[in-house]
mmCIF file of C-alpha atoms and ligand atoms in Angstrom:
data_model
loop_
_atom_site.group_PDB
_atom_site.id
_atom_site.type_symbol
_atom_site.label_atom_id
_atom_site.label_comp_id
_atom_site.label_asym_id
_atom_site.label_seq_id
_atom_site.Cartn_x
_atom_site.Cartn_y
_atom_site.Cartn_z
ATOM 1 C CA MET A 1 85.197 50.222 -26.005
ATOM 2 C CA THR A 2 84.012 53.608 -27.371
ATOM 3 C CA PHE A 3 86.743 56.156 -26.785
ATOM 4 C CA GLN A 4 89.332 56.664 -29.496
ATOM 5 C CA ARG A 5 90.471 60.242 -28.964
ATOM 6 C CA ASN A 6 93.917 61.783 -28.710
ATOM 7 C CA ASP A 7 92.805 64.559 -26.320
ATOM 8 C CA LEU A 8 90.082 65.334 -23.805
ATOM 9 C CA LEU A 9 89.183 68.969 -24.415
ATOM 10 C CA GLY A 10 85.517 69.220 -23.484
ATOM 11 C CA ILE A 11 82.240 67.429 -22.902
ATOM 12 C CA GLN A 12 80.616 69.264 -25.809
ATOM 13 C CA ASP A 13 82.652 67.106 -28.239
ATOM 14 C CA LEU A 14 81.773 63.761 -26.640
ATOM 15 C CA ASP A 15 78.869 61.510 -27.503
ATOM 16 C CA PRO A 16 76.893 59.664 -24.807
ATOM 17 C CA GLU A 17 78.690 56.376 -25.515
ATOM 18 C CA GLU A 18 82.093 57.989 -24.963
ATOM 19 C CA ILE A 19 80.904 59.498 -21.670
ATOM 20 C CA THR A 20 79.557 56.103 -20.594
ATOM 21 C CA THR A 21 82.866 54.430 -21.484
ATOM 22 C CA ILE A 22 84.773 56.889 -19.280
ATOM 23 C CA LEU A 23 82.309 56.409 -16.389
ATOM 24 C CA ASP A 24 82.408 52.586 -16.708
ATOM 25 C CA THR A 25 86.212 52.650 -16.791
ATOM 26 C CA ALA A 26 86.284 54.936 -13.745
ATOM 27 C CA GLU A 27 83.958 52.598 -11.887
ATOM 28 C CA SER A 28 86.275 49.684 -12.601
ATOM 29 C CA PHE A 29 89.225 51.671 -11.175
ATOM 30 C CA ARG A 30 87.427 52.915 -8.058
ATOM 31 C CA GLU A 31 88.317 49.891 -5.917
ATOM 32 C CA ILE A 32 92.065 50.486 -6.405
ATOM 33 C CA SER A 33 91.772 53.476 -4.067
ATOM 34 C CA GLU A 34 90.143 51.246 -1.432
ATOM 35 C CA ARG A 35 93.058 48.774 -1.301
ATOM 36 C CA ASP A 36 95.743 48.793 1.388
ATOM 37 C CA ILE A 37 98.353 49.156 -1.353
ATOM 38 C CA LYS A 38 96.847 51.665 -3.742
ATOM 39 C CA LYS A 39 99.000 51.054 -6.769
ATOM 40 C CA VAL A 40 98.731 49.149 -10.048
ATOM 41 C CA PRO A 41 101.330 48.952 -12.818
ATOM 42 C CA THR A 42 98.978 50.013 -15.644
ATOM 43 C CA LEU A 43 100.831 53.211 -16.644
ATOM 44 C CA ARG A 44 104.356 52.192 -15.588
ATOM 45 C CA GLY A 45 106.904 54.083 -17.682
ATOM 46 C CA LYS A 46 104.428 56.800 -18.722
ATOM 47 C CA THR A 47 105.310 60.449 -18.118
ATOM 48 C CA ILE A 48 102.537 62.902 -17.270
ATOM 49 C CA ILE A 49 103.059 66.676 -16.989
ATOM 50 C CA LEU A 50 100.655 68.819 -14.979
ATOM 51 C CA PHE A 51 100.802 72.395 -16.252
ATOM 52 C CA PHE A 52 98.552 74.513 -14.040
ATOM 53 C CA HIS A 53 98.304 78.266 -14.640
ATOM 54 C CA GLU A 54 95.560 78.740 -12.040
ATOM 55 C CA PRO A 55 95.337 77.576 -8.423
ATOM 56 C CA SER A 56 93.828 74.162 -7.804
ATOM 57 C CA THR A 57 93.453 71.760 -4.910
ATOM 58 C CA ARG A 58 91.096 69.026 -6.136
ATOM 59 C CA THR A 59 91.903 68.790 -9.847
ATOM 60 C CA ARG A 60 95.680 68.969 -9.591
ATOM 61 C CA MET A 61 95.978 66.609 -6.626
ATOM 62 C CA SER A 62 93.525 64.072 -7.990
ATOM 63 C CA PHE A 63 95.252 63.965 -11.385
ATOM 64 C CA GLU A 64 98.565 63.499 -9.618
ATOM 65 C CA ILE A 65 97.204 60.819 -7.286
ATOM 66 C CA ALA A 66 95.485 59.119 -10.248
ATOM 67 C CA GLY A 67 98.748 59.027 -12.202
ATOM 68 C CA LYS A 68 100.781 57.758 -9.248
ATOM 69 C CA ARG A 69 98.197 55.079 -8.360
ATOM 70 C CA MET A 70 98.692 53.763 -11.901
ATOM 71 C CA SER A 71 102.512 53.941 -11.565
ATOM 72 C CA ALA A 72 102.978 56.823 -14.032
ATOM 73 C CA ASP A 73 105.672 59.420 -13.340
ATOM 74 C CA THR A 74 103.976 62.784 -12.746
ATOM 75 C CA PHE A 75 105.678 66.180 -12.925
ATOM 76 C CA ASN A 76 104.316 69.608 -12.010
ATOM 77 C CA ILE A 77 105.140 72.918 -13.638
ATOM 78 C CA SER A 78 103.413 76.155 -12.630
ATOM 79 C CA ALA A 79 103.275 79.348 -14.657
ATOM 80 C CA SER A 80 105.111 81.327 -11.954
ATOM 81 C CA GLY A 81 107.884 78.736 -11.731
ATOM 82 C CA SER A 82 108.402 78.455 -15.486
ATOM 83 C CA SER A 83 110.209 80.555 -18.092
ATOM 84 C CA LEU A 84 106.874 82.091 -19.058
ATOM 85 C CA VAL A 85 107.802 84.770 -16.508
ATOM 86 C CA LYS A 86 110.933 85.520 -18.624
ATOM 87 C CA GLY A 87 108.806 86.111 -21.713
ATOM 88 C CA GLU A 88 108.722 82.661 -23.302
ATOM 89 C CA SER A 89 105.445 82.117 -25.135
ATOM 90 C CA LEU A 90 102.987 79.457 -24.062
ATOM 91 C CA LYS A 91 103.474 77.676 -27.391
ATOM 92 C CA ASP A 92 107.265 77.613 -27.019
ATOM 93 C CA THR A 93 106.962 76.428 -23.436
ATOM 94 C CA ALA A 94 104.647 73.636 -24.536
ATOM 95 C CA LEU A 95 106.927 72.634 -27.437
ATOM 96 C CA ASN A 96 109.863 72.457 -25.009
ATOM 97 C CA LEU A 97 107.849 70.271 -22.647
ATOM 98 C CA GLU A 98 106.963 68.035 -25.591
ATOM 99 C CA ALA A 99 110.653 67.756 -26.503
ATOM 100 C CA MET A 100 111.119 65.916 -23.178
ATOM 101 C CA ALA A 101 108.800 63.158 -24.454
ATOM 102 C CA PRO A 102 105.868 63.211 -22.045
ATOM 103 C CA ASP A 103 102.989 60.846 -22.799
ATOM 104 C CA LEU A 104 100.321 63.340 -21.736
ATOM 105 C CA ILE A 105 100.018 67.008 -20.708
ATOM 106 C CA ILE A 106 97.254 68.237 -18.404
ATOM 107 C CA ILE A 107 96.639 71.971 -18.595
ATOM 108 C CA ARG A 108 94.576 74.459 -16.605
ATOM 109 C CA HIS A 109 94.529 78.015 -17.941
ATOM 110 C CA ALA A 110 92.461 81.173 -17.392
ATOM 111 C CA VAL A 111 92.099 81.764 -21.141
ATOM 112 C CA PRO A 112 89.298 79.777 -22.802
ATOM 113 C CA GLY A 113 90.539 77.634 -25.689
ATOM 114 C CA THR A 114 94.130 77.270 -24.439
ATOM 115 C CA PRO A 115 93.987 73.432 -24.287
ATOM 116 C CA HIS A 116 92.486 73.395 -27.807
ATOM 117 C CA PHE A 117 95.316 75.623 -29.049
ATOM 118 C CA LEU A 118 97.954 73.341 -27.504
ATOM 119 C CA ALA A 119 96.218 70.284 -28.967
ATOM 120 C CA GLN A 120 96.708 71.872 -32.410
ATOM 121 C CA CYS A 121 100.395 72.672 -31.743
ATOM 122 C CA LEU A 122 101.438 69.366 -30.125
ATOM 123 C CA LYS A 123 101.195 65.675 -30.885
ATOM 124 C CA THR A 124 101.172 64.834 -27.161
ATOM 125 C CA PRO A 125 97.656 64.144 -25.812
ATOM 126 C CA ILE A 126 96.198 67.161 -23.988
ATOM 127 C CA VAL A 127 93.686 67.084 -21.140
ATOM 128 C CA ASN A 128 91.707 70.217 -20.327
ATOM 129 C CA ALA A 129 91.761 70.682 -16.535
ATOM 130 C CA GLY A 130 89.682 73.871 -16.837
ATOM 131 C CA ASP A 131 89.969 76.669 -19.403
ATOM 132 C CA GLY A 132 88.608 79.976 -18.116
ATOM 133 C CA ALA A 133 84.818 80.028 -18.083
ATOM 134 C CA HIS A 134 84.639 77.540 -20.971
ATOM 135 C CA GLU A 135 84.835 73.852 -19.916
ATOM 136 C CA HIS A 136 86.019 71.607 -17.097
ATOM 137 C CA PRO A 137 85.359 68.172 -18.575
ATOM 138 C CA THR A 138 86.795 65.957 -15.830
ATOM 139 C CA GLN A 139 84.756 67.847 -13.208
ATOM 140 C CA ALA A 140 81.551 67.115 -15.136
ATOM 141 C CA LEU A 141 82.599 63.467 -15.526
ATOM 142 C CA LEU A 142 83.178 63.062 -11.790
ATOM 143 C CA ASP A 143 79.857 64.784 -11.124
ATOM 144 C CA LEU A 144 78.134 62.365 -13.511
ATOM 145 C CA LEU A 145 79.837 59.378 -11.885
ATOM 146 C CA THR A 146 78.622 60.585 -8.470
ATOM 147 C CA ILE A 147 75.072 61.008 -9.774
ATOM 148 C CA ARG A 148 75.117 57.524 -11.344
ATOM 149 C CA GLU A 149 76.490 56.017 -8.129
ATOM 150 C CA HIS A 150 73.543 57.397 -6.145
ATOM 151 C CA LYS A 151 70.701 57.415 -8.696
ATOM 152 C CA LYS A 152 71.688 54.383 -10.865
ATOM 153 C CA SER A 153 70.252 55.990 -14.043
ATOM 154 C CA PHE A 154 70.377 59.482 -15.561
ATOM 155 C CA ARG A 155 67.183 59.533 -17.608
ATOM 156 C CA ASP A 156 64.706 62.284 -16.683
ATOM 157 C CA LEU A 157 66.511 63.349 -13.502
ATOM 158 C CA ASN A 158 65.736 66.982 -12.636
ATOM 159 C CA VAL A 159 68.835 69.053 -11.933
ATOM 160 C CA LEU A 160 69.015 72.603 -10.619
ATOM 161 C CA ILE A 161 72.336 74.433 -11.030
ATOM 162 C CA VAL A 162 72.469 77.569 -8.865
ATOM 163 C CA GLY A 163 74.997 80.377 -8.939
ATOM 164 C CA ASP A 164 77.317 82.321 -11.189
ATOM 165 C CA ILE A 165 76.449 80.445 -14.381
ATOM 166 C CA SER A 166 78.128 82.875 -16.794
ATOM 167 C CA HIS A 167 81.589 82.375 -15.273
ATOM 168 C CA SER A 168 81.233 78.666 -14.592
ATOM 169 C CA ARG A 169 83.082 76.121 -16.719
ATOM 170 C CA VAL A 170 81.622 73.494 -14.382
ATOM 171 C CA ALA A 171 78.080 74.566 -15.292
ATOM 172 C CA ARG A 172 78.832 74.495 -19.029
ATOM 173 C CA SER A 173 80.457 71.057 -18.994
ATOM 174 C CA ASN A 174 77.678 69.663 -16.810
ATOM 175 C CA ILE A 175 74.936 71.171 -18.988
ATOM 176 C CA PHE A 176 76.479 69.497 -22.049
ATOM 177 C CA GLY A 177 76.900 66.142 -20.289
ATOM 178 C CA MET A 178 73.549 66.126 -18.494
ATOM 179 C CA ASN A 179 71.666 66.944 -21.691
ATOM 180 C CA LYS A 180 73.460 64.196 -23.596
ATOM 181 C CA LEU A 181 72.473 61.675 -20.919
ATOM 182 C CA GLY A 182 68.789 62.663 -20.784
ATOM 183 C CA MET A 183 68.659 64.801 -17.654
ATOM 184 C CA LYS A 184 66.543 67.961 -17.395
ATOM 185 C CA VAL A 185 68.554 71.022 -16.353
ATOM 186 C CA THR A 186 67.382 74.325 -14.853
ATOM 187 C CA VAL A 187 69.813 77.128 -14.031
ATOM 188 C CA ALA A 188 69.202 79.782 -11.368
ATOM 189 C CA GLY A 189 71.074 82.906 -10.348
ATOM 190 C CA PRO A 190 70.926 86.691 -10.368
ATOM 191 C CA PRO A 191 70.069 87.964 -13.886
ATOM 192 C CA THR A 192 73.601 89.381 -14.230
ATOM 193 C CA THR A 193 75.084 85.892 -13.840
ATOM 194 C CA ILE A 194 72.906 84.144 -16.428
ATOM 195 C CA PRO A 195 74.425 84.330 -19.943
ATOM 196 C CA PRO A 196 72.149 85.665 -22.684
ATOM 197 C CA PHE A 197 70.720 82.932 -24.932
ATOM 198 C CA ILE A 198 71.574 80.170 -22.455
ATOM 199 C CA GLU A 199 68.223 78.587 -23.363
ATOM 200 C CA LYS A 200 69.928 77.532 -26.606
ATOM 201 C CA LEU A 201 71.868 75.011 -24.483
ATOM 202 C CA ASN A 202 68.504 73.350 -23.702
ATOM 203 C CA VAL A 203 68.160 74.557 -20.123
ATOM 204 C CA ASN A 204 65.317 76.263 -18.263
ATOM 205 C CA VAL A 205 66.144 79.549 -16.531
ATOM 206 C CA THR A 206 64.804 80.915 -13.255
ATOM 207 C CA TYR A 207 65.816 83.900 -11.135
ATOM 208 C CA GLN A 208 64.527 82.486 -7.867
ATOM 209 C CA TYR A 209 64.336 78.799 -7.186
ATOM 210 C CA ASP A 210 62.470 77.974 -3.942
ATOM 211 C CA HIS A 211 59.357 76.813 -5.820
ATOM 212 C CA LEU A 212 61.414 74.251 -7.788
ATOM 213 C CA ILE A 213 63.096 72.526 -4.848
ATOM 214 C CA PRO A 214 60.383 69.856 -4.302
ATOM 215 C CA ASP A 215 60.827 68.634 -7.918
ATOM 216 C CA MET A 216 64.604 68.359 -7.873
ATOM 217 C CA ASP A 217 66.666 65.165 -7.787
ATOM 218 C CA ILE A 218 69.943 67.085 -7.728
ATOM 219 C CA ILE A 219 70.844 70.617 -6.638
ATOM 220 C CA MET A 220 74.321 71.737 -7.708
ATOM 221 C CA MET A 221 75.549 74.908 -6.023
ATOM 222 C CA LEU A 222 78.347 77.001 -7.567
ATOM 223 C CA ARG A 223 80.849 79.431 -6.146
ATOM 224 C CA VAL A 224 80.672 83.116 -7.127
ATOM 225 C CA GLN A 225 83.866 83.450 -9.181
ATOM 226 C CA LYS A 226 84.966 86.919 -8.105
ATOM 227 C CA GLU A 227 88.349 86.427 -9.758
ATOM 228 C CA ARG A 228 86.653 86.348 -13.195
ATOM 229 C CA PHE A 229 84.883 89.752 -13.138
ATOM 230 C CA ASN A 230 85.924 93.338 -12.415
ATOM 231 C CA GLN A 231 82.584 94.993 -11.649
ATOM 232 C CA PRO A 232 80.224 93.632 -8.948
ATOM 233 C CA LEU A 233 77.413 91.532 -10.463
ATOM 234 C CA PHE A 234 75.046 92.090 -7.522
ATOM 235 C CA PRO A 235 74.838 94.569 -4.632
ATOM 236 C CA SER A 236 76.476 92.457 -1.910
ATOM 237 C CA MET A 237 77.477 88.944 -0.940
ATOM 238 C CA ARG A 238 75.035 89.208 1.966
ATOM 239 C CA GLU A 239 72.168 89.812 -0.470
ATOM 240 C CA TYR A 240 73.383 87.021 -2.779
ATOM 241 C CA SER A 241 73.506 84.631 0.134
ATOM 242 C CA LYS A 242 70.003 85.593 1.282
ATOM 243 C CA LEU A 243 68.461 85.168 -2.175
ATOM 244 C CA PHE A 244 70.480 82.243 -3.565
ATOM 245 C CA GLY A 245 72.347 80.540 -0.722
ATOM 246 C CA LEU A 246 71.133 77.015 0.064
ATOM 247 C CA THR A 247 70.003 76.660 3.663
ATOM 248 C CA LEU A 248 68.275 73.903 5.643
ATOM 249 C CA ASN A 249 65.161 76.074 5.648
ATOM 250 C CA ARG A 250 65.153 76.201 1.834
ATOM 251 C CA LEU A 251 65.517 72.408 1.746
ATOM 252 C CA LYS A 252 62.556 71.694 4.043
ATOM 253 C CA ASN A 253 60.360 70.717 1.050
ATOM 254 C CA ALA A 254 63.109 68.805 -0.781
ATOM 255 C CA ARG A 255 62.860 65.133 -1.704
ATOM 256 C CA ASP A 256 64.247 62.665 0.841
ATOM 257 C CA ASP A 257 66.828 61.489 -1.683
ATOM 258 C CA VAL A 258 67.871 64.860 -3.121
ATOM 259 C CA LEU A 259 71.626 65.143 -3.790
ATOM 260 C CA ILE A 260 73.423 68.375 -2.905
ATOM 261 C CA MET A 261 76.536 68.841 -5.029
ATOM 262 C CA HIS A 262 79.267 71.465 -5.252
ATOM 263 C CA PRO A 263 82.479 71.302 -7.308
ATOM 264 C CA GLY A 264 84.481 73.141 -4.651
ATOM 265 C CA PRO A 265 85.999 75.281 -3.380
ATOM 266 C CA ILE A 266 82.991 76.137 -1.197
ATOM 267 C CA ASN A 267 82.459 79.609 0.231
ATOM 268 C CA ARG A 268 80.705 78.486 3.387
ATOM 269 C CA GLY A 269 77.906 80.802 4.414
ATOM 270 C CA VAL A 270 77.688 82.340 0.923
ATOM 271 C CA GLU A 271 76.312 79.767 -1.548
ATOM 272 C CA LEU A 272 76.021 76.967 1.017
ATOM 273 C CA ASP A 273 75.066 76.948 4.668
ATOM 274 C CA PRO A 274 77.648 74.772 6.480
ATOM 275 C CA LEU A 275 74.754 72.675 7.837
ATOM 276 C CA VAL A 276 73.855 71.815 4.231
ATOM 277 C CA ALA A 277 77.451 71.353 3.061
ATOM 278 C CA ASP A 278 78.073 68.855 5.869
ATOM 279 C CA GLY A 279 74.518 67.517 6.052
ATOM 280 C CA PRO A 280 72.905 64.221 5.059
ATOM 281 C CA PHE A 281 72.028 65.217 1.474
ATOM 282 C CA SER A 282 75.551 66.377 0.636
ATOM 283 C CA VAL A 283 77.668 64.231 -1.714
ATOM 284 C CA ILE A 284 80.389 66.848 -2.035
ATOM 285 C CA LEU A 285 83.205 64.662 -0.720
ATOM 286 C CA ASP A 286 81.938 61.703 -2.794
ATOM 287 C CA GLN A 287 82.522 63.968 -5.796
ATOM 288 C CA VAL A 288 86.125 64.461 -4.700
ATOM 289 C CA THR A 289 86.653 60.715 -4.177
ATOM 290 C CA ASN A 290 85.197 59.987 -7.612
ATOM 291 C CA GLY A 291 87.536 62.597 -9.092
ATOM 292 C CA VAL A 292 90.469 60.241 -8.596
ATOM 293 C CA ALA A 293 88.690 57.336 -10.338
ATOM 294 C CA VAL A 294 87.546 59.518 -13.245
ATOM 295 C CA ARG A 295 91.040 60.912 -13.748
ATOM 296 C CA MET A 296 92.538 57.413 -13.611
ATOM 297 C CA ALA A 297 90.082 56.466 -16.371
ATOM 298 C CA VAL A 298 90.955 59.516 -18.492
ATOM 299 C CA LEU A 299 94.717 58.914 -18.145
ATOM 300 C CA TYR A 300 94.281 55.234 -18.985
ATOM 301 C CA LEU A 301 92.025 55.812 -22.014
ATOM 302 C CA LEU A 302 94.305 58.490 -23.484
ATOM 303 C CA CYS A 303 97.514 56.519 -22.879
ATOM 304 C CA ARG A 304 95.973 53.193 -23.956
ATOM 305 C CA GLY A 305 97.079 53.585 -27.586
ATOM 306 C CA THR A 306 100.734 53.662 -26.599
ATOM 307 C CA LEU A 307 100.293 50.895 -23.993
ATOM 308 C CA GLU A 308 99.110 48.516 -26.693
ATOM 309 C CA GLN A 309 102.084 49.189 -28.994
HETATM 310 N N1 LIG B 1 86.540 71.739 -8.635
HETATM 311 C C1 LIG B 1 87.768 72.197 -8.925
HETATM 312 O O1 LIG B 1 88.151 72.342 -10.100
HETATM 313 O O2 LIG B 1 88.517 72.476 -7.819
HETATM 314 P P1 LIG B 1 90.033 73.009 -7.862
HETATM 315 O O3 LIG B 1 89.996 74.399 -8.449
HETATM 316 O O4 LIG B 1 90.498 72.977 -6.449
HETATM 317 O O5 LIG B 1 90.803 72.078 -8.750
#
């Protein structure tokens, strides 16, 4: 099995074999969530801390469900409920958490590189659950698992990622993963949301995308991340929605088997028409379901070293 790491910090670091190992492991765990009794003893006695400094529904809950389905003990600490608010540094907080002997710490933080910093300070395995606009590796892995489930193979699939690319850790992690697995990625959005030099990541860039829809196997829509910028990046949400929002009308020339993806949370009526979000091409809730299996796989692979001792 090809995955011998202490931490999961990003997709950029992984090679295609490591990604495939995580996806294969996730696939083998998927049926546990379909059982009447959704619990296996695999991680019994393991302690997992979830340390989320930003809001989360999908990532936090699916990591917690993944841990509990494998019989690990999971504990949550938020920034606002911790002694960070009394002035304790992040490093000291993390060292104190480590002193309680967890087997793994999962961190989400608004500052890019925070999980990498903690991985340098601690011996405990660290999982990046999203660091600012940098990476969100488990989101990309669950997206890849969903694509493989529906398309069987990755090679030469055409993917269009639409939205606020410059603030999207989901876009970055997916671009890294999709390129490694042989997919062809195009990004689309208002010019102010496309990072300069993004072509260096081996993607095509377009500022309007209707003409590309008939060629696409996958269209991934992204949320405009208003919380990550101070100045407006375009004149109005109404204009953004008109130019970039995915509607049934825009999809009229799409392939019959196109997949519509979104990492969530969706702003209905902005980047996605509700008729598309809930329509026959949408695999958005499959992504969420696969998030549990992928996170079970990540917890298992990172804790495996200590299980075998
Ligand atoms: N996709 C995602 O990361 O969602 P949450 O912010 O709800 O975890």
